[in-house]
Tab-separated table of C-alpha atoms in Angstrom:
chain	number	residue	atom	x	y	z
A	684	MET	CA	108.472	-26.460	-138.104
A	685	THR	CA	109.621	-25.352	-134.637
A	686	TYR	CA	107.500	-22.549	-133.240
A	687	MET	CA	108.876	-20.022	-130.817
A	688	SER	CA	107.062	-20.041	-127.548
A	689	GLY	CA	104.844	-16.996	-127.340
A	690	ASN	CA	106.208	-13.476	-126.761
A	691	SER	CA	103.963	-11.068	-128.671
A	692	LYS	CA	106.708	-8.402	-128.851
A	693	ILE	CA	108.592	-9.221	-132.044
A	694	ALA	CA	111.550	-7.189	-133.321
A	695	VAL	CA	113.109	-7.700	-136.747
A	696	ILE	CA	116.675	-6.557	-137.391
A	697	THR	CA	118.216	-6.643	-140.861
A	698	GLY	CA	121.971	-6.717	-141.312
A	699	GLY	CA	121.996	-9.180	-138.455
A	700	ASN	CA	125.532	-10.457	-138.965
A	701	GLY	CA	127.126	-7.055	-138.403
A	702	GLY	CA	128.442	-5.641	-135.169
A	703	ILE	CA	125.655	-3.110	-134.733
A	704	GLY	CA	122.977	-5.662	-135.658
A	705	LYS	CA	124.221	-8.133	-133.075
A	706	SER	CA	124.391	-5.474	-130.374
A	707	ILE	CA	120.841	-4.349	-131.135
A	708	ALA	CA	119.678	-7.957	-130.863
A	709	LYS	CA	121.234	-8.335	-127.432
A	710	SER	CA	119.697	-5.099	-126.166
A	711	LEU	CA	116.222	-6.030	-127.379
A	712	LEU	CA	116.483	-9.545	-125.968
A	713	ARG	CA	117.269	-7.946	-122.628
A	714	ASP	CA	114.160	-5.808	-123.131
A	715	LYS	CA	112.078	-8.992	-123.516
A	716	PHE	CA	111.517	-8.876	-127.262
A	717	SER	CA	111.530	-11.970	-129.418
A	718	VAL	CA	114.148	-11.178	-132.054
A	719	ILE	CA	114.514	-12.118	-135.695
A	720	LEU	CA	117.900	-11.478	-137.278
A	721	GLY	CA	117.835	-11.212	-141.058
A	722	ASP	CA	120.881	-11.226	-143.297
A	723	LEU	CA	121.943	-12.213	-146.805
A	724	LYS	CA	124.564	-14.577	-145.409
A	725	ASN	CA	123.546	-17.988	-144.095
A	726	GLU	CA	125.831	-17.415	-141.111
A	727	VAL	CA	123.027	-15.384	-139.544
A	728	VAL	CA	121.532	-18.670	-138.320
A	729	ASP	CA	124.722	-19.390	-136.377
A	730	THR	CA	124.915	-15.790	-135.186
A	731	ALA	CA	121.454	-16.070	-133.637
A	732	ARG	CA	122.327	-19.420	-132.074
A	733	GLU	CA	125.488	-17.985	-130.502
A	734	ILE	CA	123.571	-15.049	-129.041
A	735	SER	CA	120.930	-17.420	-127.642
A	736	GLN	CA	123.665	-19.322	-125.812
A	737	GLU	CA	124.909	-16.083	-124.299
A	738	MET	CA	121.551	-14.585	-123.323
A	739	SER	CA	118.096	-15.741	-122.348
A	740	GLY	CA	115.222	-15.037	-124.680
A	741	GLU	CA	113.985	-16.057	-128.108
A	742	ILE	CA	116.051	-15.301	-131.196
A	743	LEU	CA	116.138	-16.764	-134.690
A	744	GLY	CA	118.329	-16.060	-137.701
A	745	MET	CA	116.821	-16.160	-141.192
A	746	LYS	CA	118.287	-15.501	-144.605
A	747	VAL	CA	116.826	-12.604	-146.588
A	748	ASP	CA	117.917	-10.552	-149.576
A	749	VAL	CA	116.566	-7.112	-148.746
A	750	THR	CA	117.225	-5.915	-152.302
A	751	ASP	CA	114.663	-8.412	-153.607
A	752	PHE	CA	111.072	-7.435	-152.805
A	753	LEU	CA	109.813	-11.009	-153.157
A	754	SER	CA	112.548	-12.237	-150.817
A	755	THR	CA	111.314	-9.822	-148.145
A	756	VAL	CA	107.747	-11.027	-148.711
A	757	GLU	CA	108.883	-14.609	-148.087
A	758	PHE	CA	111.018	-13.549	-145.117
A	759	PHE	CA	108.113	-11.950	-143.270
A	760	LYS	CA	105.832	-14.819	-144.227
A	761	ASN	CA	108.313	-17.162	-142.542
A	762	ILE	CA	108.330	-14.952	-139.461
A	763	LYS	CA	104.555	-15.257	-139.173
A	764	GLU	CA	104.836	-19.033	-139.466
A	765	GLN	CA	107.518	-19.190	-136.780
A	766	MET	CA	105.685	-16.750	-134.512
A	767	PRO	CA	101.939	-17.188	-135.137
A	768	TYR	CA	101.107	-15.670	-131.754
A	769	GLY	CA	102.307	-12.132	-132.444
A	770	LYS	CA	103.023	-9.415	-134.979
A	771	VAL	CA	106.179	-7.520	-135.768
A	772	SER	CA	106.090	-4.420	-133.584
A	773	VAL	CA	109.663	-3.243	-134.220
A	774	LEU	CA	111.591	-3.042	-137.489
A	775	ILE	CA	115.244	-2.017	-137.522
A	776	ASN	CA	116.428	-1.340	-141.077
A	777	ASN	CA	120.113	-1.920	-140.408
A	778	ALA	CA	121.320	-3.680	-143.573
A	779	GLY	CA	124.033	-1.628	-145.228
A	780	ILE	CA	127.091	-1.912	-147.442
A	781	THR	CA	129.797	0.366	-148.818
A	782	ARG	CA	131.393	0.409	-152.258
A	783	ASP	CA	133.633	3.436	-151.899
A	784	SER	CA	135.082	5.256	-154.885
A	785	THR	CA	135.349	8.834	-156.104
A	786	ILE	CA	132.585	9.827	-158.493
A	787	ARG	CA	134.987	9.821	-161.461
A	788	LYS	CA	135.838	6.178	-160.853
A	789	MET	CA	132.565	4.910	-159.437
A	790	THR	CA	130.809	2.365	-161.620
A	791	TYR	CA	127.074	2.067	-162.111
A	792	GLU	CA	127.248	-1.318	-160.387
A	793	GLN	CA	128.857	0.238	-157.290
A	794	TRP	CA	126.165	2.904	-157.153
A	795	ASP	CA	123.364	0.446	-157.775
A	796	GLN	CA	124.498	-2.139	-155.213
A	797	VAL	CA	124.674	0.389	-152.393
A	798	MET	CA	121.355	2.025	-153.203
A	799	LYS	CA	119.575	-1.320	-153.452
A	800	VAL	CA	120.806	-2.610	-150.091
A	801	ASN	CA	120.796	0.583	-148.057
A	802	LEU	CA	117.704	2.377	-149.369
A	803	TYR	CA	115.570	-0.018	-151.398
A	804	GLY	CA	116.071	-2.645	-148.701
A	805	ALA	CA	114.542	-0.352	-146.087
A	806	PHE	CA	111.544	0.322	-148.335
A	807	ASN	CA	111.060	-3.373	-149.113
A	808	CYS	CA	111.047	-4.400	-145.456
A	809	THR	CA	108.934	-1.479	-144.304
A	810	LYS	CA	106.242	-2.396	-146.826
A	811	GLN	CA	105.944	-5.846	-145.234
A	812	VAL	CA	105.221	-4.590	-141.698
A	813	VAL	CA	103.183	-1.423	-142.096
A	814	GLU	CA	99.715	-2.967	-142.354
A	815	ASP	CA	100.185	-5.190	-139.295
A	816	MET	CA	101.528	-2.230	-137.316
A	817	ILE	CA	98.512	-0.147	-138.311
A	818	GLY	CA	96.171	-2.972	-137.314
A	819	ASN	CA	97.931	-3.259	-133.971
A	820	ASN	CA	97.956	0.527	-133.460
A	821	PHE	CA	101.613	0.279	-132.490
A	822	GLY	CA	104.935	0.190	-134.253
A	823	ARG	CA	108.531	1.299	-134.127
A	824	ILE	CA	110.446	1.759	-137.384
A	825	ILE	CA	114.092	2.692	-136.958
A	826	ASN	CA	116.381	3.311	-139.915
A	827	ILE	CA	120.146	3.252	-139.523
A	828	SER	CA	121.482	6.266	-141.393
A	829	SER	CA	125.042	7.589	-141.042
A	830	ILE	CA	127.168	10.653	-140.451
A	831	SER	CA	128.046	10.227	-144.137
A	832	ARG	CA	124.568	11.474	-145.036
A	833	TYR	CA	126.116	14.958	-145.011
A	834	GLY	CA	128.458	13.885	-147.810
A	835	ASN	CA	131.927	12.365	-147.656
A	836	ARG	CA	134.665	12.055	-150.226
A	837	GLY	CA	134.548	8.723	-152.029
A	838	GLN	CA	131.054	7.916	-150.790
A	839	ALA	CA	128.602	9.492	-153.223
A	840	ASN	CA	126.586	6.271	-153.315
A	841	TYR	CA	126.673	5.644	-149.570
A	842	ALA	CA	125.947	9.287	-148.678
A	843	ALA	CA	123.011	9.422	-151.080
A	844	SER	CA	121.548	6.199	-149.701
A	845	LYS	CA	121.874	7.301	-146.085
A	846	SER	CA	120.448	10.735	-146.850
A	847	GLY	CA	117.595	8.977	-148.621
A	848	LEU	CA	116.871	7.058	-145.431
A	849	VAL	CA	116.384	10.376	-143.655
A	850	GLY	CA	113.746	11.381	-146.201
A	851	LEU	CA	112.052	8.008	-145.822
A	852	THR	CA	112.109	8.310	-142.033
A	853	LEU	CA	110.509	11.756	-141.985
A	854	THR	CA	107.843	10.775	-144.503
A	855	LEU	CA	106.902	7.656	-142.547
A	856	ALA	CA	106.631	9.776	-139.401
A	857	ARG	CA	104.135	12.066	-141.120
A	858	GLU	CA	102.109	9.280	-142.711
A	859	LEU	CA	102.010	6.759	-139.877
A	860	GLY	CA	102.061	8.785	-136.663
A	861	LYS	CA	98.271	8.760	-136.349
A	862	TYR	CA	98.370	4.956	-136.167
A	863	GLY	CA	100.580	4.794	-133.084
A	864	ILE	CA	103.678	4.165	-135.190
A	865	THR	CA	106.891	6.129	-134.723
A	866	SER	CA	109.611	6.431	-137.340
A	867	ASN	CA	113.080	7.587	-136.349
A	868	ALA	CA	116.623	7.272	-137.633
A	869	ILE	CA	119.943	6.761	-135.927
A	870	SER	CA	122.937	8.492	-137.480
A	871	PRO	CA	126.071	6.784	-136.156
A	872	GLY	CA	129.462	8.396	-136.431
A	873	ILE	CA	132.573	6.265	-136.701
A	874	ILE	CA	131.685	3.091	-134.857
A	875	ASN	CA	134.190	0.345	-134.127
A	876	THR	CA	132.766	-2.379	-136.379
A	877	GLU	CA	134.041	-4.496	-139.237
A	878	MET	CA	132.864	-1.839	-141.713
A	879	ILE	CA	135.661	0.555	-140.735
A	880	ALA	CA	138.242	-2.069	-141.703
A	881	THR	CA	138.145	-0.531	-145.193
A	882	ILE	CA	139.322	2.849	-143.863
A	883	PRO	CA	143.124	3.276	-144.112
A	884	ALA	CA	144.762	3.335	-140.683
A	885	ASP	CA	146.200	6.841	-141.071
A	886	ILE	CA	142.833	8.302	-142.061
A	887	LEU	CA	141.097	6.497	-139.206
A	888	LYS	CA	143.645	7.848	-136.744
A	889	ASP	CA	143.075	11.357	-138.089
A	890	TYR	CA	139.318	10.971	-137.652
A	891	GLU	CA	139.797	9.741	-134.101
A	892	LYS	CA	141.781	12.862	-133.218
A	893	LYS	CA	138.911	15.033	-134.432
A	894	ILE	CA	136.227	13.284	-132.388
A	895	PRO	CA	135.493	15.440	-129.308
A	896	ALA	CA	134.880	12.276	-127.285
A	897	GLY	CA	138.448	11.227	-128.130
A	898	ARG	CA	137.573	7.713	-129.274
A	899	LEU	CA	135.519	5.618	-131.650
A	900	GLY	CA	131.965	4.702	-130.753
A	901	THR	CA	130.886	1.190	-129.849
A	902	PRO	CA	128.018	-0.849	-131.309
A	903	GLU	CA	126.575	-1.116	-127.808
A	904	GLU	CA	126.233	2.667	-127.574
A	905	VAL	CA	124.193	2.690	-130.777
A	906	ALA	CA	122.086	-0.226	-129.557
A	907	GLU	CA	121.170	1.480	-126.292
A	908	VAL	CA	119.666	4.449	-128.124
A	909	ILE	CA	117.624	2.042	-130.226
A	910	SER	CA	116.516	0.204	-127.094
A	911	PHE	CA	115.071	3.455	-125.763
A	912	LEU	CA	113.333	4.302	-129.049
A	913	CYS	CA	111.661	0.883	-129.017
A	914	SER	CA	110.265	1.427	-125.537
A	915	ASP	CA	106.972	2.950	-124.431
A	916	LYS	CA	108.986	5.816	-122.947
A	917	ALA	CA	109.781	7.027	-126.471
A	918	SER	CA	106.180	7.119	-127.691
A	919	TYR	CA	106.304	10.881	-128.392
A	920	ILE	CA	109.615	10.812	-130.250
A	921	ASN	CA	108.793	10.688	-133.941
A	922	GLY	CA	110.584	11.879	-137.064
A	923	GLU	CA	113.891	12.413	-135.280
A	924	ILE	CA	117.399	11.854	-136.647
A	925	ILE	CA	119.527	11.062	-133.614
A	926	ASN	CA	123.281	11.498	-133.911
A	927	VAL	CA	125.441	8.985	-132.066
A	928	ASN	CA	128.833	10.324	-133.019
A	929	GLY	CA	130.718	11.607	-129.984
A	930	GLY	CA	130.268	15.164	-131.267
A	931	PHE	CA	132.112	14.484	-134.529
A	932	PHE	CA	131.071	15.747	-137.965
A	933	PHE	CA	133.236	15.486	-141.063
């Protein structure tokens, strides 16, 4: 077992292989956090290694299936073994998938897969960190919602899961605020990541024309908002849903 060296500020990011996850990791490394990237794909180990070669700081990639409660138990147990000197002070519930289809064609499996990753995954991971955050009288829980939470054609499953994250965020803010823990959500618009590869080019171009900013967002722009929310400067921001969308709503 190779232990990381001793930074007590530990941030955990799920969905670590994605564009937003990687950008968050880089921002928090810059902010002097030790970072754990979690993802279902084994490639997350290589992702963390590549980031460590690019930036100074401590970062590890670990496999986790956020849909499986016992997998998240083991994941956070491994984090404690790797970092026995500190506790998780920041949790970014970023894992998310799409399985787009109109409601008439959507299968139960498509609905179930999206809900389990996007919503159940956030619950499973949050359960693993809450007690340590309470004991430390400090915590930052940030859920990655979406502009689709308002509803979007072909995304009944995705919209429901991202709207559910808003409800989870607000409830955590009410329940945990007295323990020095803040709970907020980021609601990205159309961000230039691999996830938008499923959007037909003509539809994407139409969306881009409707964005007041005149362009797609970048993962780095999302990450910078999260960086602020993780800081001491954001200690009085709790229960907020922050849009990062260039002024665009469907």
